[in-house]
Tab-separated table of C-alpha atoms and ligand atoms in Angstrom:
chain	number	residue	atom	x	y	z
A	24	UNK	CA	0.000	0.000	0.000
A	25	UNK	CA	1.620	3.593	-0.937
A	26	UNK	CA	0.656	5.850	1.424
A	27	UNK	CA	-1.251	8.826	-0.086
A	28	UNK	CA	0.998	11.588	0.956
A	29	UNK	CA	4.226	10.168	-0.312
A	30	UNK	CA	2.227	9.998	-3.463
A	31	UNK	CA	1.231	12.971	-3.610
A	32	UNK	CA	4.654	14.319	-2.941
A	33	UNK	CA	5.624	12.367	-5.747
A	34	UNK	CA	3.554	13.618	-8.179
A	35	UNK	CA	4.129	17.006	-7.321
A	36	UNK	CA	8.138	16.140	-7.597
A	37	UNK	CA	7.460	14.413	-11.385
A	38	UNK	CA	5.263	18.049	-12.402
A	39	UNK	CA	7.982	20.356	-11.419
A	40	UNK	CA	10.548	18.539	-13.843
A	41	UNK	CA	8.002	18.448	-16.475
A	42	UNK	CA	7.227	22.306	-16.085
A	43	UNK	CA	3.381	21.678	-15.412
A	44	UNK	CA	2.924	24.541	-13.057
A	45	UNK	CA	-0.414	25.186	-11.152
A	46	UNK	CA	-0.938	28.216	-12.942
A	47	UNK	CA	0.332	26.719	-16.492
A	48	UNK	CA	-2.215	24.166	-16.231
A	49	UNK	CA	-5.036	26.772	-14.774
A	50	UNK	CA	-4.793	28.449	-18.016
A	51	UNK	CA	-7.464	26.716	-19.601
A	52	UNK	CA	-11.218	27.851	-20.337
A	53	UNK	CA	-13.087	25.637	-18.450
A	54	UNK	CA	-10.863	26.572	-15.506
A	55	UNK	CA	-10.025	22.697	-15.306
A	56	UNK	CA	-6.522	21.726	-15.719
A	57	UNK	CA	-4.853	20.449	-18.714
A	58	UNK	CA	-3.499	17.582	-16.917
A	59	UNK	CA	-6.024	14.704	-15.640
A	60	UNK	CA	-5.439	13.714	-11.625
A	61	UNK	CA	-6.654	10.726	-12.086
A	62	UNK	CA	-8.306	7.844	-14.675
A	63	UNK	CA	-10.464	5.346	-13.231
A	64	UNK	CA	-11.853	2.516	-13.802
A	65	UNK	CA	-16.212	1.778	-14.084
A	66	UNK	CA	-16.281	-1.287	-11.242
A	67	UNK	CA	-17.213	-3.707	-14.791
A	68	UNK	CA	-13.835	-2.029	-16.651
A	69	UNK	CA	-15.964	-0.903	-19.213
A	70	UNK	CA	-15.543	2.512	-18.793
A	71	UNK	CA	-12.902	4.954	-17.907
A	72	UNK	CA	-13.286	8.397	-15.995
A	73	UNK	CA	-10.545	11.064	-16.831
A	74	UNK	CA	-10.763	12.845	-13.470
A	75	UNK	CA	-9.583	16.632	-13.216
A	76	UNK	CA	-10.869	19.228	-10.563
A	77	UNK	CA	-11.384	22.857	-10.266
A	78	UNK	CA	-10.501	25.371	-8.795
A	79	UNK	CA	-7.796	23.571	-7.171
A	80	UNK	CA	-6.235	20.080	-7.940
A	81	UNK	CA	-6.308	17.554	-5.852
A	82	UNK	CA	-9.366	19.543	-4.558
A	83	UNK	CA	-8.958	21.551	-1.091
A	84	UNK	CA	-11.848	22.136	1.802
A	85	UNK	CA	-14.549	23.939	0.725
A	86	UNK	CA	-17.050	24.070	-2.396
A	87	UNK	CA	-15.269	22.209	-5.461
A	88	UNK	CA	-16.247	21.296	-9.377
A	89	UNK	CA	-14.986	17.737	-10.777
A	90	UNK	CA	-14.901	17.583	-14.449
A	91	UNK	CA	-15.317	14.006	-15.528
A	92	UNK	CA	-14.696	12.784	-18.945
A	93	UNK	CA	-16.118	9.669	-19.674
A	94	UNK	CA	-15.030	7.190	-22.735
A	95	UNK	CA	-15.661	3.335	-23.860
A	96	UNK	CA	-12.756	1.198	-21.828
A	97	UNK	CA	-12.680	-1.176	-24.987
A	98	UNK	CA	-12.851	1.637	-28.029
A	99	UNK	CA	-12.380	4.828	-26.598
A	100	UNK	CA	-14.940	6.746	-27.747
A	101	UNK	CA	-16.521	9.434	-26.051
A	102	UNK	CA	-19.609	8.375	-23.812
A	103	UNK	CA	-22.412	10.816	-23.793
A	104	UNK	CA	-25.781	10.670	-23.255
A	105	UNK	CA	-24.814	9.048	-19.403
A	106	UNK	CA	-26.916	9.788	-16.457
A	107	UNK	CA	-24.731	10.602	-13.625
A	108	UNK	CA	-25.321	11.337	-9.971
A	109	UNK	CA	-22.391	12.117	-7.460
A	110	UNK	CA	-22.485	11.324	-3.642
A	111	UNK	CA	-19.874	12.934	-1.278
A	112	UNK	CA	-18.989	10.452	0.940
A	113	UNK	CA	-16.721	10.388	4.135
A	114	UNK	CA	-15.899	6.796	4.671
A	115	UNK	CA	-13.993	7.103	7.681
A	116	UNK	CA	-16.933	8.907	9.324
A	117	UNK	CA	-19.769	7.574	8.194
A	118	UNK	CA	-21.444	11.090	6.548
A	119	UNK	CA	-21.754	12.776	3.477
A	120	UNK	CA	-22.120	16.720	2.479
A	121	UNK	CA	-24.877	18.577	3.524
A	122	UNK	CA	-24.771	19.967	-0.372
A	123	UNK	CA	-26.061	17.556	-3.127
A	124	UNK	CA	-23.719	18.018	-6.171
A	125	UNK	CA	-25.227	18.869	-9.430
A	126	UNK	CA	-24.072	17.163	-12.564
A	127	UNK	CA	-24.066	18.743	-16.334
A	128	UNK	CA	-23.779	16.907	-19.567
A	129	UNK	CA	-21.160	18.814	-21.829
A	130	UNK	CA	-20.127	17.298	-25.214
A	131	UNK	CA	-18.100	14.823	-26.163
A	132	UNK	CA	-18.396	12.303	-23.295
A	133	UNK	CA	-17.592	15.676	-20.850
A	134	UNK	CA	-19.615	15.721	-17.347
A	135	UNK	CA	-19.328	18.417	-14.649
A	136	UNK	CA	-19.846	18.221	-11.108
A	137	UNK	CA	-20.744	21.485	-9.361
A	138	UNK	CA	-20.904	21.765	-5.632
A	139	UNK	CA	-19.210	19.102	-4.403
A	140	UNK	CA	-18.962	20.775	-1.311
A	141	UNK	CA	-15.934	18.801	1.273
A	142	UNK	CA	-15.979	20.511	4.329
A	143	UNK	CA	-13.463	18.866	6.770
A	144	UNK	CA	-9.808	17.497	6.293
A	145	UNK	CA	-9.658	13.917	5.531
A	146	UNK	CA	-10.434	11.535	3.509
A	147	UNK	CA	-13.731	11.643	1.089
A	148	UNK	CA	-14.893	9.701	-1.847
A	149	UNK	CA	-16.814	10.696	-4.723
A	150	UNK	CA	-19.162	8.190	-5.702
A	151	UNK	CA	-20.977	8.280	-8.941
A	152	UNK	CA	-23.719	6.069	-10.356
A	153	UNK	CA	-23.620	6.167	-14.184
A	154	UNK	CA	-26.649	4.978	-15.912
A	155	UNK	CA	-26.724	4.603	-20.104
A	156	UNK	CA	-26.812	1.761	-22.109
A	157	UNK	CA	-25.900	-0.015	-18.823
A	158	UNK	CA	-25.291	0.961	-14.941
A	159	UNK	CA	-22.134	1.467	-13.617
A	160	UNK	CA	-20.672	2.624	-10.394
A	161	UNK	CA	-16.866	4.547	-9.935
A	162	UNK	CA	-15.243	5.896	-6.902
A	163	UNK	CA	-12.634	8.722	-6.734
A	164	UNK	CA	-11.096	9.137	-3.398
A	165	UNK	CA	-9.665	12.542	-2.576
A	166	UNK	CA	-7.109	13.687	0.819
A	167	UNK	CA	-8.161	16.708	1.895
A	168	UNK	CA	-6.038	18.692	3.537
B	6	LIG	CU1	-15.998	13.838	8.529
């Protein structure tokens, strides 16, 4: 098991070489960075979830937007046309957010989360329920600080 912080340290070690600076990858319209945090896997490995969060990445306390980009595991192709709902979830505590997220449908297989609101250190999943053609079910996990 890698412990979360030395990974974190790690990544931020491999973006300085690369010159990916905060505000480099910032620079984008969508206020999302450039750079993905994270691709995970739909719990049936059909799908894959490019993860990338705003305003801040990995997100910090307070009110946050996940951008979600969503493609075919097999073919990647875009996915669009998915229902998805998002649950803030505190595993360690046993709570979620007293906000419910909202989730928009952009093109090409794009989804934003608005209001995921994460209002104590520590550590908090994401999960999402993705219904289309078939159901799925993905979990991001996020440290916040
Ligand atoms: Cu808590």
């Amino acid at each position: 098991v890698i412990d979360p912080k030395t990974m974190l340290a790690a990544i931020c070690i491999a973006a300085s070489f690369t010159g990916c600076s905060g505000s480099e990858a910032d620079s984008s319209a969508t206020g999302f960075p450039e750079h993905a945090l994270t691709t995970l896997e739909s719990d049936d490995g059909t799908l894959l979830f490019d993860v990338r969060t705003s305003p801040s990445q990995p997100p910090s306390r307070g009110s946050n937007n996940v951008q979600l980009r969503v493609r075919d595991a097999a073919t990647g192709a875009p996915k669009e046309g998915l229902s998805i709902s998002a649950v803030p979830w505190m595993p360690a505590m046993g709570h979620g957010s007293s906000v419910q997220p909202s989730v928009t449908s952009l093109s090409d297989g794009v989804y934003e989360i608005s209001n995921v609101y994460l209002f104590m250190p520590g550590r908090w999943e994401i999960r999402a329920e993705v219904t289309g053609d078939t159901s799925h079910h993905a979990v991001m996990t996020f440290d916040v600080l």
